[in-house]
Tab-separated table of C-alpha atoms in Angstrom:
chain	number	residue	atom	x	y	z
A	1	MET	CA	100.372	121.484	128.125
A	2	ARG	CA	97.773	119.393	126.314
A	3	VAL	CA	97.207	120.763	122.809
A	4	LEU	CA	94.469	119.662	120.447
A	5	ILE	CA	95.320	120.335	116.794
A	6	ALA	CA	92.068	120.420	114.801
A	7	PRO	CA	92.508	122.055	111.381
A	8	ASP	CA	90.609	122.247	108.120
A	9	ALA	CA	92.363	121.817	104.772
A	10	PHE	CA	95.054	124.399	104.104
A	11	GLY	CA	93.657	125.868	100.920
A	12	SER	CA	93.833	123.566	97.918
A	13	THR	CA	97.392	122.474	98.655
A	14	LEU	CA	97.093	120.399	101.841
A	15	GLY	CA	94.200	118.261	102.985
A	16	PRO	CA	93.073	118.277	106.635
A	17	VAL	CA	95.204	115.273	107.588
A	18	GLN	CA	98.314	116.736	105.934
A	19	THR	CA	97.634	120.090	107.566
A	20	ALA	CA	97.281	118.500	110.999
A	21	THR	CA	100.539	116.611	110.499
A	22	ALA	CA	102.454	119.742	109.470
A	23	LEU	CA	101.031	121.726	112.386
A	24	GLY	CA	101.889	118.933	114.783
A	25	GLU	CA	105.457	118.688	113.570
A	26	GLY	CA	105.912	122.435	113.849
A	27	TRP	CA	104.371	122.595	117.303
A	28	ALA	CA	106.552	119.735	118.501
A	29	GLU	CA	109.595	121.644	117.310
A	30	GLY	CA	108.582	124.819	119.152
A	31	ALA	CA	107.240	123.160	122.313
A	32	PRO	CA	108.623	119.605	122.533
A	33	HIS	CA	107.352	119.255	126.101
A	34	ASP	CA	103.657	119.552	125.049
A	35	ASP	CA	101.273	116.619	124.721
A	36	LEU	CA	99.729	116.777	121.231
A	37	ARG	CA	96.602	115.205	119.765
A	38	LEU	CA	95.782	115.521	116.069
A	39	LEU	CA	92.118	115.722	115.097
A	40	PRO	CA	91.773	116.878	111.457
A	41	LEU	CA	88.355	118.283	110.499
A	42	SER	CA	86.422	119.139	107.341
A	43	ALA	CA	83.548	121.291	106.121
A	44	GLY	CA	82.450	118.693	103.569
A	45	GLY	CA	84.925	119.472	100.815
A	46	PRO	CA	88.179	117.697	99.841
A	47	GLY	CA	89.423	115.543	102.692
A	48	PHE	CA	85.932	114.864	104.110
A	49	LEU	CA	86.292	111.082	103.796
A	50	ASP	CA	89.851	111.041	105.118
A	51	VAL	CA	88.734	112.861	108.269
A	52	LEU	CA	85.773	110.560	108.879
A	53	GLU	CA	87.693	107.355	108.184
A	54	ARG	CA	90.369	108.424	110.629
A	55	ALA	CA	87.702	109.062	113.260
A	56	VAL	CA	85.268	106.187	112.865
A	57	GLY	CA	87.004	103.576	110.704
A	58	GLY	CA	84.531	101.744	108.522
A	59	THR	CA	85.021	100.077	105.181
A	60	THR	CA	86.165	101.962	102.096
A	61	VAL	CA	84.700	100.844	98.775
A	62	ALA	CA	86.839	101.973	95.886
A	63	THR	CA	85.167	102.905	92.622
A	64	THR	CA	85.667	104.878	89.446
A	65	VAL	CA	83.473	107.828	88.545
A	66	SER	CA	83.381	110.637	85.993
A	67	ASP	CA	85.032	113.966	86.740
A	68	PRO	CA	83.304	117.258	85.824
A	69	LEU	CA	84.318	116.786	82.175
A	70	GLY	CA	83.479	113.101	81.933
A	71	ARG	CA	86.922	111.583	82.450
A	72	ASP	CA	87.417	108.570	84.742
A	73	VAL	CA	88.800	109.370	88.216
A	74	PRO	CA	89.188	107.216	91.335
A	75	ALA	CA	86.749	107.779	94.178
A	76	ALA	CA	85.485	106.007	97.251
A	77	VAL	CA	82.451	105.439	99.479
A	78	LEU	CA	82.998	105.052	103.230
A	79	LEU	CA	80.618	102.517	104.794
A	80	VAL	CA	79.994	102.462	108.533
A	81	ASP	CA	77.773	99.729	109.977
A	82	GLU	CA	75.654	100.922	112.864
A	83	PRO	CA	73.337	98.836	115.077
A	84	ASP	CA	70.235	99.574	112.994
A	85	ARG	CA	71.547	100.528	109.560
A	86	ARG	CA	74.506	101.126	107.267
A	87	THR	CA	75.657	104.701	106.719
A	88	ALA	CA	77.525	105.681	103.572
A	89	TYR	CA	79.642	108.834	103.549
A	90	LEU	CA	80.326	110.462	100.184
A	91	GLU	CA	82.710	113.274	99.254
A	92	ALA	CA	81.152	115.008	96.243
A	93	SER	CA	84.372	116.800	95.358
A	94	GLN	CA	85.963	113.461	94.461
A	95	ALA	CA	83.753	113.571	91.361
A	96	SER	CA	82.950	117.263	90.909
A	97	GLY	CA	85.831	119.062	92.615
A	98	LEU	CA	87.498	122.149	91.197
A	99	HIS	CA	90.877	120.574	91.977
A	100	LEU	CA	90.215	117.944	89.255
A	101	LEU	CA	90.455	120.570	86.518
A	102	SER	CA	93.358	122.623	85.226
A	103	ALA	CA	92.976	126.389	85.217
A	104	ASP	CA	92.054	126.522	81.504
A	105	GLU	CA	89.428	123.756	81.923
A	106	ARG	CA	87.342	125.572	84.505
A	107	ASP	CA	84.018	126.489	82.947
A	108	PRO	CA	80.831	125.948	85.014
A	109	ALA	CA	78.764	126.204	81.843
A	110	LEU	CA	80.124	122.834	80.736
A	111	THR	CA	80.890	120.826	83.883
A	112	SER	CA	78.563	118.126	85.180
A	113	THR	CA	77.735	116.340	88.460
A	114	TRP	CA	77.251	112.974	86.735
A	115	GLY	CA	80.025	111.420	88.842
A	116	VAL	CA	78.309	112.392	92.090
A	117	GLY	CA	75.276	110.442	90.916
A	118	GLN	CA	77.525	107.457	90.346
A	119	LEU	CA	78.710	107.735	93.973
A	120	LEU	CA	75.097	107.755	95.165
A	121	GLU	CA	74.367	104.698	93.042
A	122	THR	CA	77.340	102.875	94.587
A	123	ALA	CA	76.129	103.716	98.096
A	124	LEU	CA	72.647	102.437	97.286
A	125	GLN	CA	73.997	99.218	95.795
A	126	GLU	CA	76.064	98.676	98.944
A	127	GLY	CA	72.891	98.635	101.023
A	128	ALA	CA	73.183	102.034	102.695
A	129	GLY	CA	70.113	103.090	104.672
A	130	ARG	CA	71.591	106.516	105.307
A	131	ILE	CA	73.751	108.502	102.871
A	132	VAL	CA	75.679	111.574	104.038
A	133	VAL	CA	76.931	113.686	101.146
A	134	GLY	CA	79.617	116.250	101.945
A	135	VAL	CA	79.578	118.996	99.336
A	136	GLY	CA	82.138	121.717	98.825
A	137	GLY	CA	84.928	122.723	96.489
A	138	GLY	CA	82.866	121.888	93.400
A	139	ALA	CA	83.502	122.972	89.818
A	140	THR	CA	79.912	122.626	88.588
A	141	ASN	CA	76.831	124.824	88.208
A	142	ASP	CA	74.228	122.400	86.861
A	143	ALA	CA	71.751	122.228	89.800
A	144	GLY	CA	72.617	118.547	90.155
A	145	ALA	CA	71.092	117.699	86.772
A	146	GLY	CA	74.021	115.421	85.929
A	147	LEU	CA	73.575	113.607	89.226
A	148	LEU	CA	69.933	112.932	88.441
A	149	ALA	CA	70.784	111.775	84.915
A	150	ALA	CA	73.332	109.278	86.249
A	151	LEU	CA	70.600	107.807	88.460
A	152	GLY	CA	68.204	107.432	85.541
A	153	ALA	CA	66.035	110.535	85.807
A	154	GLY	CA	66.614	111.523	82.186
A	155	PRO	CA	68.987	111.348	79.213
A	156	ALA	CA	72.587	112.437	79.571
A	157	SER	CA	72.268	114.354	76.298
A	158	ALA	CA	69.842	116.746	77.974
A	159	LEU	CA	71.040	116.749	81.606
A	160	ALA	CA	74.748	115.950	81.714
A	161	ARG	CA	76.294	118.487	79.361
A	162	GLY	CA	76.704	121.228	81.940
A	163	GLY	CA	74.490	123.948	83.356
A	164	LEU	CA	74.177	126.028	80.220
A	165	ALA	CA	72.747	123.159	78.158
A	166	LEU	CA	69.804	122.899	80.559
A	167	ARG	CA	68.160	125.868	78.821
A	168	ASP	CA	67.461	123.526	75.891
A	169	ALA	CA	66.108	120.612	77.963
A	170	GLY	CA	62.703	119.458	76.759
A	171	ALA	CA	59.524	118.936	78.773
A	172	ASP	CA	60.222	115.186	79.121
A	173	ALA	CA	63.881	115.564	80.189
A	174	LEU	CA	63.070	114.365	83.725
A	175	ALA	CA	60.544	111.670	82.836
A	176	GLY	CA	62.426	109.117	84.962
A	177	LEU	CA	62.543	111.271	88.091
A	178	PRO	CA	59.564	109.620	89.843
A	179	ASP	CA	61.279	106.219	89.622
A	180	VAL	CA	64.523	107.659	91.001
A	181	VAL	CA	62.712	109.302	93.916
A	182	GLU	CA	60.950	105.997	94.646
A	183	ARG	CA	64.277	104.116	94.725
A	184	PHE	CA	65.587	106.451	97.413
A	185	ALA	CA	62.341	106.722	99.371
A	186	ALA	CA	63.515	104.416	102.149
A	187	VAL	CA	66.999	106.004	102.383
A	188	GLU	CA	67.802	108.928	104.645
A	189	ILE	CA	69.899	111.380	102.625
A	190	VAL	CA	71.818	114.111	104.437
A	191	LEU	CA	73.032	117.163	102.522
A	192	ALA	CA	76.052	118.003	104.641
A	193	THR	CA	76.868	121.643	103.965
A	194	ASP	CA	77.144	124.957	105.766
A	195	ASP	CA	76.615	126.866	102.539
A	196	LEU	CA	72.982	127.894	102.868
A	197	ILE	CA	72.545	129.956	99.715
A	198	PRO	CA	69.470	129.402	97.524
A	199	LEU	CA	69.652	128.140	93.963
A	200	LEU	CA	68.438	131.235	92.121
A	201	GLY	CA	68.511	135.013	92.481
A	202	LEU	CA	71.081	137.660	93.323
A	203	SER	CA	72.269	135.566	96.271
A	204	GLY	CA	72.021	132.284	94.369
A	205	THR	CA	74.720	129.960	93.164
A	206	SER	CA	75.136	131.375	89.633
A	207	ALA	CA	75.549	134.921	90.908
A	208	VAL	CA	77.673	134.149	93.953
A	209	ASP	CA	79.753	131.057	93.187
A	210	ALA	CA	79.969	130.653	89.407
A	211	PRO	CA	82.510	133.499	88.899
A	212	GLY	CA	84.964	131.723	91.193
A	213	LYS	CA	84.678	128.641	88.988
A	214	GLY	CA	85.605	130.440	85.783
A	215	ALA	CA	82.312	132.047	84.674
A	216	THR	CA	82.250	135.464	83.070
A	217	PRO	CA	79.465	137.869	84.153
A	218	GLN	CA	77.548	137.006	80.977
A	219	THR	CA	77.981	133.267	81.534
A	220	ALA	CA	76.749	133.621	85.120
A	221	GLN	CA	73.665	135.407	83.853
A	222	ASP	CA	73.033	132.764	81.215
A	223	LEU	CA	73.415	130.029	83.799
A	224	GLU	CA	70.814	131.713	85.979
A	225	GLY	CA	68.310	131.499	83.150
A	226	ALA	CA	69.182	127.883	82.350
A	227	LEU	CA	68.800	126.804	85.988
A	228	GLY	CA	65.479	128.665	86.196
A	229	HIS	CA	64.196	126.615	83.250
A	230	PHE	CA	65.450	123.429	84.893
A	231	THR	CA	63.607	124.179	88.118
A	232	ASP	CA	60.363	124.510	86.169
A	233	LEU	CA	60.932	121.110	84.617
A	234	LEU	CA	61.782	119.468	87.924
A	235	THR	CA	58.826	121.008	89.748
A	236	ARG	CA	56.453	119.523	87.187
A	237	ALA	CA	58.205	116.130	87.221
A	238	LEU	CA	58.516	115.728	90.974
A	239	PRO	CA	55.889	113.150	92.000
A	240	HIS	CA	55.267	114.287	95.561
A	241	PRO	CA	56.561	117.831	96.142
A	242	PRO	CA	57.182	118.594	99.814
A	243	LEU	CA	54.535	120.746	101.482
A	244	ASP	CA	54.873	123.774	103.720
A	245	LEU	CA	53.687	122.752	107.182
A	246	LEU	CA	51.987	126.079	107.823
A	247	THR	CA	50.277	126.776	104.521
A	248	GLY	CA	49.996	123.322	103.007
A	249	ALA	CA	51.298	124.729	99.720
A	250	PRO	CA	54.171	123.049	97.810
A	251	ARG	CA	57.572	124.260	98.994
A	252	ARG	CA	59.942	125.902	96.535
A	253	LEU	CA	63.002	123.674	96.772
A	254	ASP	CA	65.111	126.221	94.896
A	255	ARG	CA	64.607	128.615	97.831
A	256	GLU	CA	65.541	126.092	100.512
A	257	PRO	CA	68.737	126.736	102.510
A	258	GLY	CA	71.540	124.800	100.848
A	259	ALA	CA	69.806	124.399	97.486
A	260	GLY	CA	72.548	126.462	95.856
A	261	ALA	CA	75.407	124.613	97.575
A	262	ALA	CA	78.068	123.268	95.220
A	263	GLY	CA	76.562	124.867	92.124
A	264	GLY	CA	73.072	123.654	92.943
A	265	LEU	CA	74.054	120.074	93.798
A	266	GLY	CA	72.086	120.640	96.977
A	267	TYR	CA	68.949	121.262	94.908
A	268	ALA	CA	69.033	117.792	93.322
A	269	LEU	CA	69.636	116.131	96.667
A	270	LEU	CA	66.715	118.005	98.210
A	271	ALA	CA	64.580	116.774	95.313
A	272	LEU	CA	65.510	113.220	96.316
A	273	GLY	CA	64.269	113.914	99.839
A	274	ALA	CA	67.492	114.985	101.512
A	275	ARG	CA	67.573	117.096	104.656
A	276	GLN	CA	70.224	119.744	105.101
A	277	ALA	CA	72.616	119.498	108.041
A	278	GLY	CA	75.750	121.465	108.869
A	279	ALA	CA	78.807	119.619	107.618
A	280	VAL	CA	81.023	121.097	110.316
A	281	SER	CA	78.638	120.172	113.141
A	282	GLU	CA	78.326	116.650	111.700
A	283	VAL	CA	82.092	116.236	111.592
A	284	LEU	CA	82.536	117.666	115.100
A	285	ARG	CA	79.932	115.187	116.368
A	286	VAL	CA	81.357	112.137	114.614
A	287	THR	CA	84.943	112.902	115.637
A	288	GLY	CA	84.069	113.539	119.284
A	289	PHE	CA	85.478	117.030	119.193
A	290	ASP	CA	83.699	118.310	122.343
A	291	VAL	CA	85.239	115.619	124.524
A	292	ALA	CA	88.679	116.106	122.972
A	293	ALA	CA	88.533	119.897	123.444
A	294	ALA	CA	87.379	119.579	127.065
A	295	GLY	CA	90.399	117.382	127.766
A	296	SER	CA	92.867	119.882	126.318
A	297	ASP	CA	94.420	123.103	127.552
A	298	LEU	CA	94.531	124.730	124.122
A	299	VAL	CA	92.884	124.095	120.754
A	300	VAL	CA	94.710	125.018	117.535
A	301	THR	CA	92.855	125.109	114.242
A	302	ALA	CA	93.961	126.206	110.771
A	303	THR	CA	92.686	127.196	107.365
A	304	GLY	CA	94.177	128.446	104.121
A	305	ARG	CA	92.277	131.741	104.088
A	306	LEU	CA	90.431	133.379	106.943
A	307	ASP	CA	88.080	135.997	105.461
A	308	TRP	CA	84.548	137.186	106.084
A	309	THR	CA	83.076	134.013	104.575
A	310	ALA	CA	84.684	131.980	107.389
A	311	VAL	CA	83.081	133.967	110.180
A	312	ARG	CA	80.155	131.544	110.054
A	313	GLY	CA	79.749	128.026	108.722
A	314	SER	CA	83.429	127.093	108.591
A	315	VAL	CA	85.671	124.716	110.487
A	316	VAL	CA	87.326	127.688	112.169
A	317	SER	CA	84.055	129.178	113.395
A	318	GLY	CA	82.747	125.764	114.426
A	319	VAL	CA	85.896	124.974	116.379
A	320	ALA	CA	85.888	128.396	118.036
A	321	GLU	CA	82.257	128.080	119.110
A	322	ALA	CA	82.557	124.532	120.379
A	323	THR	CA	85.806	125.272	122.211
A	324	MET	CA	84.361	128.374	123.845
A	325	ALA	CA	81.655	126.192	125.380
A	326	THR	CA	84.368	124.173	127.143
A	327	GLY	CA	86.081	127.250	128.565
A	328	ARG	CA	89.323	126.490	126.728
A	329	PRO	CA	91.123	128.982	124.430
A	330	ALA	CA	91.290	128.444	120.683
A	331	VAL	CA	93.735	129.953	118.206
A	332	VAL	CA	93.927	129.784	114.445
A	333	VAL	CA	96.846	129.612	112.017
A	334	ALA	CA	95.742	130.922	108.606
A	335	GLY	CA	97.568	131.048	105.330
A	336	GLU	CA	96.142	134.536	104.834
A	337	LEU	CA	94.353	136.548	107.517
A	338	LEU	CA	91.887	138.942	105.886
A	339	VAL	CA	89.606	139.863	108.816
A	340	GLY	CA	90.282	142.162	111.747
A	341	ARG	CA	90.530	141.599	115.440
A	342	ARG	CA	86.878	142.540	115.967
A	343	GLU	CA	85.679	139.705	113.722
A	344	THR	CA	87.991	137.111	115.195
A	345	MET	CA	87.104	138.080	118.762
A	346	SER	CA	83.415	137.779	117.894
A	347	MET	CA	84.123	134.225	116.720
A	348	GLY	CA	85.649	133.434	120.111
A	349	LEU	CA	89.258	133.084	118.964
A	350	ALA	CA	91.972	133.917	121.473
A	351	GLY	CA	94.641	134.414	118.824
A	352	CYS	CA	95.111	134.579	115.055
A	353	TYR	CA	98.380	134.052	113.230
A	354	ALA	CA	99.009	134.445	109.531
A	355	VAL	CA	101.550	132.357	107.667
A	356	ALA	CA	101.832	135.023	104.962
A	357	ASP	CA	101.517	138.759	105.631
A	358	HIS	CA	103.158	140.043	102.438
A	359	PRO	CA	103.100	139.041	98.751
A	360	ARG	CA	106.588	137.584	98.981
A	361	GLU	CA	105.495	135.380	101.864
A	362	VAL	CA	102.446	134.242	99.889
A	363	GLU	CA	104.747	133.064	97.100
A	364	ALA	CA	106.856	131.133	99.589
A	365	MET	CA	103.764	129.562	101.145
A	366	VAL	CA	102.456	128.410	97.774
A	367	ALA	CA	105.886	127.021	96.832
A	368	ASP	CA	106.296	125.022	100.057
A	369	PRO	CA	103.129	125.032	102.204
A	370	VAL	CA	104.346	122.295	104.565
A	371	ALA	CA	107.587	124.035	105.515
A	372	THR	CA	106.017	127.464	105.949
A	373	LEU	CA	103.121	126.089	107.980
A	374	ARG	CA	105.514	124.125	110.205
A	375	ALA	CA	107.657	127.190	110.778
A	376	ARG	CA	104.689	129.312	111.737
A	377	ALA	CA	103.331	126.632	114.048
A	378	ALA	CA	106.680	126.432	115.834
A	379	ARG	CA	106.633	130.190	116.492
A	380	VAL	CA	103.051	130.070	117.764
A	381	ALA	CA	103.955	127.149	120.022
A	382	ARG	CA	106.758	129.148	121.626
A	383	THR	CA	104.280	131.967	122.270
A	384	TRP	CA	101.633	129.824	123.946
A	385	SER	CA	103.878	127.230	125.564
A	386	PRO	CA	107.185	128.754	126.624
A	387	ALA	CA	110.092	126.443	127.365
A	388	ARG	CA	110.262	125.197	130.924
């Protein structure tokens, strides 16, 4: 049997490539007669660049950027030369990822996206005519203010001290924004995310995502106010605000789908002229997933946690939908399975298998994710591909 193994990252412990390798080793143990192909995928978070480099090659430019607290960390820009332009792929989490902070350092009131701006600057200096920014797994909630400061839109003292400090930003804090927008005017920027939440409001980034990054309810409320003040400043500083095609009135960028992605990082990119595109669909396209799935008898994907948030806009849902179009079955191996059969059937999955069903198994999975994932993959392989 021809099996395509196309997983996302396995939580925060294994990246997509490591997950695919562990699944492949387990499957080979359970069904050694099968023909396996590994095709790791990503939703724009950690591992985004590894997945794309594996698929399309290109040139990796190593650099050093600031992490969410201003410390130097290694990062990279992937450059792919196309017939008519150079595309740069960026992984925002290399500079702003939650995984860069210890548990007691996580505070979205203080963290900054300055390092993501440094990645954009590197891509621009390398001659990119198209910049694709994968966002996800971020530790920030500053509406991309740090990113804009790193590009020269305003002083770091006002914009790069975290989201909460934005409430004190003065009227001239974004005086350099017109020049920054002009520098990127000829560059196509793609905000690669499937997180379509707005910046502000009850369904905005401060209310929905900040608590998972360490914010208390009061901090989340304070961040909402600070980001509201920042949007007022940016709206006044933006030289040519985009217009609604129907009404001709200026569009509210803070209400655009994806503006709240990665703590509002999407908002700053939209201000630079970015267009939003699904990260999963972009990765599926670049990796040639449709062709690979059509040439397989079974597709196996994986994720660390399959809950209601993964029903749409995730690698699992993207794989299930694309595989269904080929008429092939798709199954998922999840660290934890927190949705019922009705939800998984609606996604188009033919089978769902949890690595951990009980607290004791969760502890074992966290202690040794590779071994537990391999063992589960071997059992699933014996179910779907019995020995000859």
